[in-house]
Amino acid sequence: MTSQAYLPPGLPIPVPERNGLSAPFWEGLREGVLKVQRNPRTGVHQWPAQWIAYDDHGFDLEWVAVEPRGRIHSFTRVWHPVHPALKEACPYIVVVVELPHADGVRMLGNLLGDPRQEVSIGAPVEAVFEHHPDAEPPYSLLQWQRLDSLAPRAR
């Protein structure tokens, strides 16, 4: 876990949808726990959150903690800011992480470390929970770091 902010200030605060669908995910991040939905009848995990199970169309999904480790499925190095607050943050790396222990669900996130680091498909990564307790409302972000090199920082 980390309390150091990786992202610059000025970005909108992520909050659950008004209908609360993703609230357990965001609450889990604040507790340092990665949660995804699972169908209790079949045991199949799913992400992103939905009101209905992908596999059998049931409505009684549960939120479960999953191991906060995975492998890089895909990535992109972002050179052009998508928000004015990111003007000085480029380049940065966005990864799609596959969680093999959770039926291969895939999640997006930033890859911490040197933005010019070499990135390999299949590289092992672990979650880093970036906490913002002083924000209103308080929130946490899910970031990723490489396990093979612990993402060396740029000098």
PDB file of C-alpha atoms in Angstrom:
ATOM      1  CA  MET A   1       0.000   0.000   0.000  1.00  0.00           C
ATOM      2  CA  THR A   2       1.045   3.567  -0.498  1.00  0.00           C
ATOM      3  CA  SER A   3      -0.010   6.979   0.679  1.00  0.00           C
ATOM      4  CA  GLN A   4       2.218   8.761  -1.859  1.00  0.00           C
ATOM      5  CA  ALA A   5       0.173  10.305  -4.651  1.00  0.00           C
ATOM      6  CA  TYR A   6       1.173   9.117  -8.102  1.00  0.00           C
ATOM      7  CA  LEU A   7      -1.417  11.161  -9.949  1.00  0.00           C
ATOM      8  CA  PRO A   8      -1.307  14.959  -9.963  1.00  0.00           C
ATOM      9  CA  PRO A   9      -3.969  17.005  -8.157  1.00  0.00           C
ATOM     10  CA  GLY A  10      -6.841  18.431 -10.157  1.00  0.00           C
ATOM     11  CA  LEU A  11      -8.353  15.223 -11.496  1.00  0.00           C
ATOM     12  CA  PRO A  12     -12.004  14.466 -10.718  1.00  0.00           C
ATOM     13  CA  ILE A  13     -12.455  12.282  -7.629  1.00  0.00           C
ATOM     14  CA  PRO A  14     -13.637   8.783  -8.540  1.00  0.00           C
ATOM     15  CA  VAL A  15     -16.887   7.919  -6.831  1.00  0.00           C
ATOM     16  CA  PRO A  16     -19.355   5.049  -7.238  1.00  0.00           C
ATOM     17  CA  GLU A  17     -22.264   5.517  -9.602  1.00  0.00           C
ATOM     18  CA  ARG A  18     -25.367   7.052  -8.043  1.00  0.00           C
ATOM     19  CA  ASN A  19     -27.031   3.642  -8.122  1.00  0.00           C
ATOM     20  CA  GLY A  20     -24.197   2.215  -5.967  1.00  0.00           C
ATOM     21  CA  LEU A  21     -23.317  -0.651  -8.304  1.00  0.00           C
ATOM     22  CA  SER A  22     -19.537  -0.300  -7.884  1.00  0.00           C
ATOM     23  CA  ALA A  23     -19.556   0.927  -4.250  1.00  0.00           C
ATOM     24  CA  PRO A  24     -18.149  -2.382  -2.861  1.00  0.00           C
ATOM     25  CA  PHE A  25     -15.179  -2.107  -5.245  1.00  0.00           C
ATOM     26  CA  TRP A  26     -14.328   1.435  -4.069  1.00  0.00           C
ATOM     27  CA  GLU A  27     -14.896   0.525  -0.405  1.00  0.00           C
ATOM     28  CA  GLY A  28     -12.557  -2.433  -0.853  1.00  0.00           C
ATOM     29  CA  LEU A  29      -9.828  -0.210  -2.274  1.00  0.00           C
ATOM     30  CA  ARG A  30     -10.083   2.074   0.773  1.00  0.00           C
ATOM     31  CA  GLU A  31      -9.511  -1.025   2.925  1.00  0.00           C
ATOM     32  CA  GLY A  32      -6.586  -2.176   0.755  1.00  0.00           C
ATOM     33  CA  VAL A  33      -8.611  -5.066  -0.684  1.00  0.00           C
ATOM     34  CA  LEU A  34      -9.250  -5.805  -4.356  1.00  0.00           C
ATOM     35  CA  LYS A  35     -12.851  -6.950  -4.892  1.00  0.00           C
ATOM     36  CA  VAL A  36     -14.722  -8.196  -7.942  1.00  0.00           C
ATOM     37  CA  GLN A  37     -18.149  -9.712  -8.430  1.00  0.00           C
ATOM     38  CA  ARG A  38     -18.719 -13.470  -8.365  1.00  0.00           C
ATOM     39  CA  ASN A  39     -21.736 -15.572  -9.203  1.00  0.00           C
ATOM     40  CA  PRO A  40     -22.347 -17.644  -6.040  1.00  0.00           C
ATOM     41  CA  ARG A  41     -24.141 -20.380  -8.004  1.00  0.00           C
ATOM     42  CA  THR A  42     -21.345 -20.994 -10.512  1.00  0.00           C
ATOM     43  CA  GLY A  43     -18.287 -19.445  -8.839  1.00  0.00           C
ATOM     44  CA  VAL A  44     -17.524 -17.387 -11.965  1.00  0.00           C
ATOM     45  CA  HIS A  45     -15.908 -13.976 -11.375  1.00  0.00           C
ATOM     46  CA  GLN A  46     -16.769 -10.936 -13.473  1.00  0.00           C
ATOM     47  CA  TRP A  47     -15.560  -7.386 -14.041  1.00  0.00           C
ATOM     48  CA  PRO A  48     -16.671  -4.671 -14.652  1.00  0.00           C
ATOM     49  CA  ALA A  49     -19.552  -4.698 -12.227  1.00  0.00           C
ATOM     50  CA  GLN A  50     -22.993  -5.445 -13.587  1.00  0.00           C
ATOM     51  CA  TRP A  51     -26.434  -6.065 -12.097  1.00  0.00           C
ATOM     52  CA  ILE A  52     -26.690  -9.421 -13.857  1.00  0.00           C
ATOM     53  CA  ALA A  53     -24.337 -12.412 -13.986  1.00  0.00           C
ATOM     54  CA  TYR A  54     -22.575 -12.848 -17.324  1.00  0.00           C
ATOM     55  CA  ASP A  55     -22.740 -16.637 -17.274  1.00  0.00           C
ATOM     56  CA  ASP A  56     -26.297 -17.534 -16.204  1.00  0.00           C
ATOM     57  CA  HIS A  57     -28.099 -14.166 -16.085  1.00  0.00           C
ATOM     58  CA  GLY A  58     -28.872 -14.455 -12.360  1.00  0.00           C
ATOM     59  CA  PHE A  59     -29.272 -11.373 -10.172  1.00  0.00           C
ATOM     60  CA  ASP A  60     -27.709 -12.419  -6.858  1.00  0.00           C
ATOM     61  CA  LEU A  61     -24.056 -11.574  -7.416  1.00  0.00           C
ATOM     62  CA  GLU A  62     -21.650 -11.228  -4.494  1.00  0.00           C
ATOM     63  CA  TRP A  63     -18.494  -9.166  -4.019  1.00  0.00           C
ATOM     64  CA  VAL A  64     -15.396 -11.164  -3.074  1.00  0.00           C
ATOM     65  CA  ALA A  65     -11.788 -10.306  -2.327  1.00  0.00           C
ATOM     66  CA  VAL A  66      -9.305 -11.590  -4.901  1.00  0.00           C
ATOM     67  CA  GLU A  67      -5.537 -11.807  -4.848  1.00  0.00           C
ATOM     68  CA  PRO A  68      -4.204  -8.364  -5.847  1.00  0.00           C
ATOM     69  CA  ARG A  69      -1.744  -9.817  -8.363  1.00  0.00           C
ATOM     70  CA  GLY A  70      -1.942 -10.486 -12.050  1.00  0.00           C
ATOM     71  CA  ARG A  71      -0.145 -10.297 -15.373  1.00  0.00           C
ATOM     72  CA  ILE A  72       0.066  -7.537 -17.949  1.00  0.00           C
ATOM     73  CA  HIS A  73      -2.295  -8.424 -20.791  1.00  0.00           C
ATOM     74  CA  SER A  74      -1.803  -5.206 -22.755  1.00  0.00           C
ATOM     75  CA  PHE A  75      -0.445  -1.690 -22.266  1.00  0.00           C
ATOM     76  CA  THR A  76      -0.080   1.727 -23.817  1.00  0.00           C
ATOM     77  CA  ARG A  77       2.322   4.554 -23.124  1.00  0.00           C
ATOM     78  CA  VAL A  78       0.339   7.798 -23.031  1.00  0.00           C
ATOM     79  CA  TRP A  79       2.152  10.792 -24.515  1.00  0.00           C
ATOM     80  CA  HIS A  80      -0.767  13.225 -24.876  1.00  0.00           C
ATOM     81  CA  PRO A  81      -2.753  14.256 -21.788  1.00  0.00           C
ATOM     82  CA  VAL A  82      -6.410  13.276 -21.684  1.00  0.00           C
ATOM     83  CA  HIS A  83      -7.107  15.852 -18.943  1.00  0.00           C
ATOM     84  CA  PRO A  84      -5.532  19.280 -18.289  1.00  0.00           C
ATOM     85  CA  ALA A  85      -4.253  18.094 -14.875  1.00  0.00           C
ATOM     86  CA  LEU A  86      -2.143  15.478 -16.662  1.00  0.00           C
ATOM     87  CA  LYS A  87      -0.314  18.030 -18.835  1.00  0.00           C
ATOM     88  CA  GLU A  88       2.966  17.624 -16.914  1.00  0.00           C
ATOM     89  CA  ALA A  89       2.461  13.916 -16.094  1.00  0.00           C
ATOM     90  CA  CYS A  90       3.085  12.540 -19.592  1.00  0.00           C
ATOM     91  CA  PRO A  91       4.288  10.073 -20.518  1.00  0.00           C
ATOM     92  CA  TYR A  92       2.673   7.487 -18.276  1.00  0.00           C
ATOM     93  CA  ILE A  93       1.806   3.842 -18.780  1.00  0.00           C
ATOM     94  CA  VAL A  94      -1.696   2.365 -18.660  1.00  0.00           C
ATOM     95  CA  VAL A  95      -1.920  -1.410 -18.350  1.00  0.00           C
ATOM     96  CA  VAL A  96      -4.649  -3.981 -18.755  1.00  0.00           C
ATOM     97  CA  VAL A  97      -4.031  -6.527 -15.997  1.00  0.00           C
ATOM     98  CA  GLU A  98      -5.445 -10.033 -16.181  1.00  0.00           C
ATOM     99  CA  LEU A  99      -6.233 -11.782 -12.899  1.00  0.00           C
ATOM    100  CA  PRO A 100      -5.725 -15.512 -13.613  1.00  0.00           C
ATOM    101  CA  HIS A 101      -6.999 -16.538 -10.153  1.00  0.00           C
ATOM    102  CA  ALA A 102     -10.287 -14.678 -10.800  1.00  0.00           C
ATOM    103  CA  ASP A 103     -11.320 -16.313 -14.081  1.00  0.00           C
ATOM    104  CA  GLY A 104      -9.072 -14.012 -16.090  1.00  0.00           C
ATOM    105  CA  VAL A 105     -11.017 -10.795 -15.463  1.00  0.00           C
ATOM    106  CA  ARG A 106      -9.113  -7.765 -16.735  1.00  0.00           C
ATOM    107  CA  MET A 107      -8.711  -4.369 -15.114  1.00  0.00           C
ATOM    108  CA  LEU A 108      -7.209  -1.077 -16.249  1.00  0.00           C
ATOM    109  CA  GLY A 109      -4.719   0.877 -14.204  1.00  0.00           C
ATOM    110  CA  ASN A 110      -1.524   2.883 -14.235  1.00  0.00           C
ATOM    111  CA  LEU A 111       1.834   1.124 -14.085  1.00  0.00           C
ATOM    112  CA  LEU A 112       3.968   2.823 -11.462  1.00  0.00           C
ATOM    113  CA  GLY A 113       7.627   3.645 -11.972  1.00  0.00           C
ATOM    114  CA  ASP A 114       9.666   5.026 -14.805  1.00  0.00           C
ATOM    115  CA  PRO A 115       7.266   5.969 -17.616  1.00  0.00           C
ATOM    116  CA  ARG A 116       9.926   4.904 -20.134  1.00  0.00           C
ATOM    117  CA  GLN A 117      10.503   1.492 -18.562  1.00  0.00           C
ATOM    118  CA  GLU A 118      10.380  -1.594 -20.717  1.00  0.00           C
ATOM    119  CA  VAL A 119       7.013  -3.305 -20.409  1.00  0.00           C
ATOM    120  CA  SER A 120       6.437  -6.938 -21.339  1.00  0.00           C
ATOM    121  CA  ILE A 121       3.160  -8.699 -22.023  1.00  0.00           C
ATOM    122  CA  GLY A 122       2.788 -11.384 -19.343  1.00  0.00           C
ATOM    123  CA  ALA A 123       4.939  -9.560 -16.779  1.00  0.00           C
ATOM    124  CA  PRO A 124       3.734 -10.153 -13.206  1.00  0.00           C
ATOM    125  CA  VAL A 125       2.308  -7.146 -11.347  1.00  0.00           C
ATOM    126  CA  GLU A 126       0.798  -6.461  -7.956  1.00  0.00           C
ATOM    127  CA  ALA A 127      -1.752  -3.921  -6.819  1.00  0.00           C
ATOM    128  CA  VAL A 128      -0.756  -0.720  -5.080  1.00  0.00           C
ATOM    129  CA  PHE A 129      -3.530   1.081  -3.215  1.00  0.00           C
ATOM    130  CA  GLU A 130      -3.083   4.853  -3.413  1.00  0.00           C
ATOM    131  CA  HIS A 131      -5.051   6.340  -0.522  1.00  0.00           C
ATOM    132  CA  HIS A 132      -6.416   9.893  -0.421  1.00  0.00           C
ATOM    133  CA  PRO A 133      -7.938  10.153   3.092  1.00  0.00           C
ATOM    134  CA  ASP A 134      -8.017  13.962   3.115  1.00  0.00           C
ATOM    135  CA  ALA A 135     -10.068  14.279  -0.080  1.00  0.00           C
ATOM    136  CA  GLU A 136     -13.789  14.958   0.109  1.00  0.00           C
ATOM    137  CA  PRO A 137     -15.028  12.324  -0.170  1.00  0.00           C
ATOM    138  CA  PRO A 138     -12.004  10.177   0.779  1.00  0.00           C
ATOM    139  CA  TYR A 139     -11.043   7.617  -1.866  1.00  0.00           C
ATOM    140  CA  SER A 140      -8.355   5.177  -2.951  1.00  0.00           C
ATOM    141  CA  LEU A 141      -7.025   4.344  -6.393  1.00  0.00           C
ATOM    142  CA  LEU A 142      -5.830   1.029  -7.761  1.00  0.00           C
ATOM    143  CA  GLN A 143      -2.382   1.263  -9.353  1.00  0.00           C
ATOM    144  CA  TRP A 144      -0.026  -1.545 -10.453  1.00  0.00           C
ATOM    145  CA  GLN A 145       3.672  -2.208 -10.054  1.00  0.00           C
ATOM    146  CA  ARG A 146       5.897  -4.780 -11.662  1.00  0.00           C
ATOM    147  CA  LEU A 147       7.024  -7.647  -9.472  1.00  0.00           C
ATOM    148  CA  ASP A 148      10.079  -8.535 -11.546  1.00  0.00           C
ATOM    149  CA  SER A 149      11.850  -5.220 -11.040  1.00  0.00           C
ATOM    150  CA  LEU A 150       9.639  -3.329  -8.573  1.00  0.00           C
ATOM    151  CA  ALA A 151       9.304  -0.618 -11.225  1.00  0.00           C
ATOM    152  CA  PRO A 152      12.465   1.485 -10.949  1.00  0.00           C
ATOM    153  CA  ARG A 153      11.822   5.228 -10.690  1.00  0.00           C
ATOM    154  CA  ALA A 154      13.068   7.698 -13.284  1.00  0.00           C
ATOM    155  CA  ARG A 155      16.104   9.706 -12.239  1.00  0.00           C
TER     156      ARG A 155
END
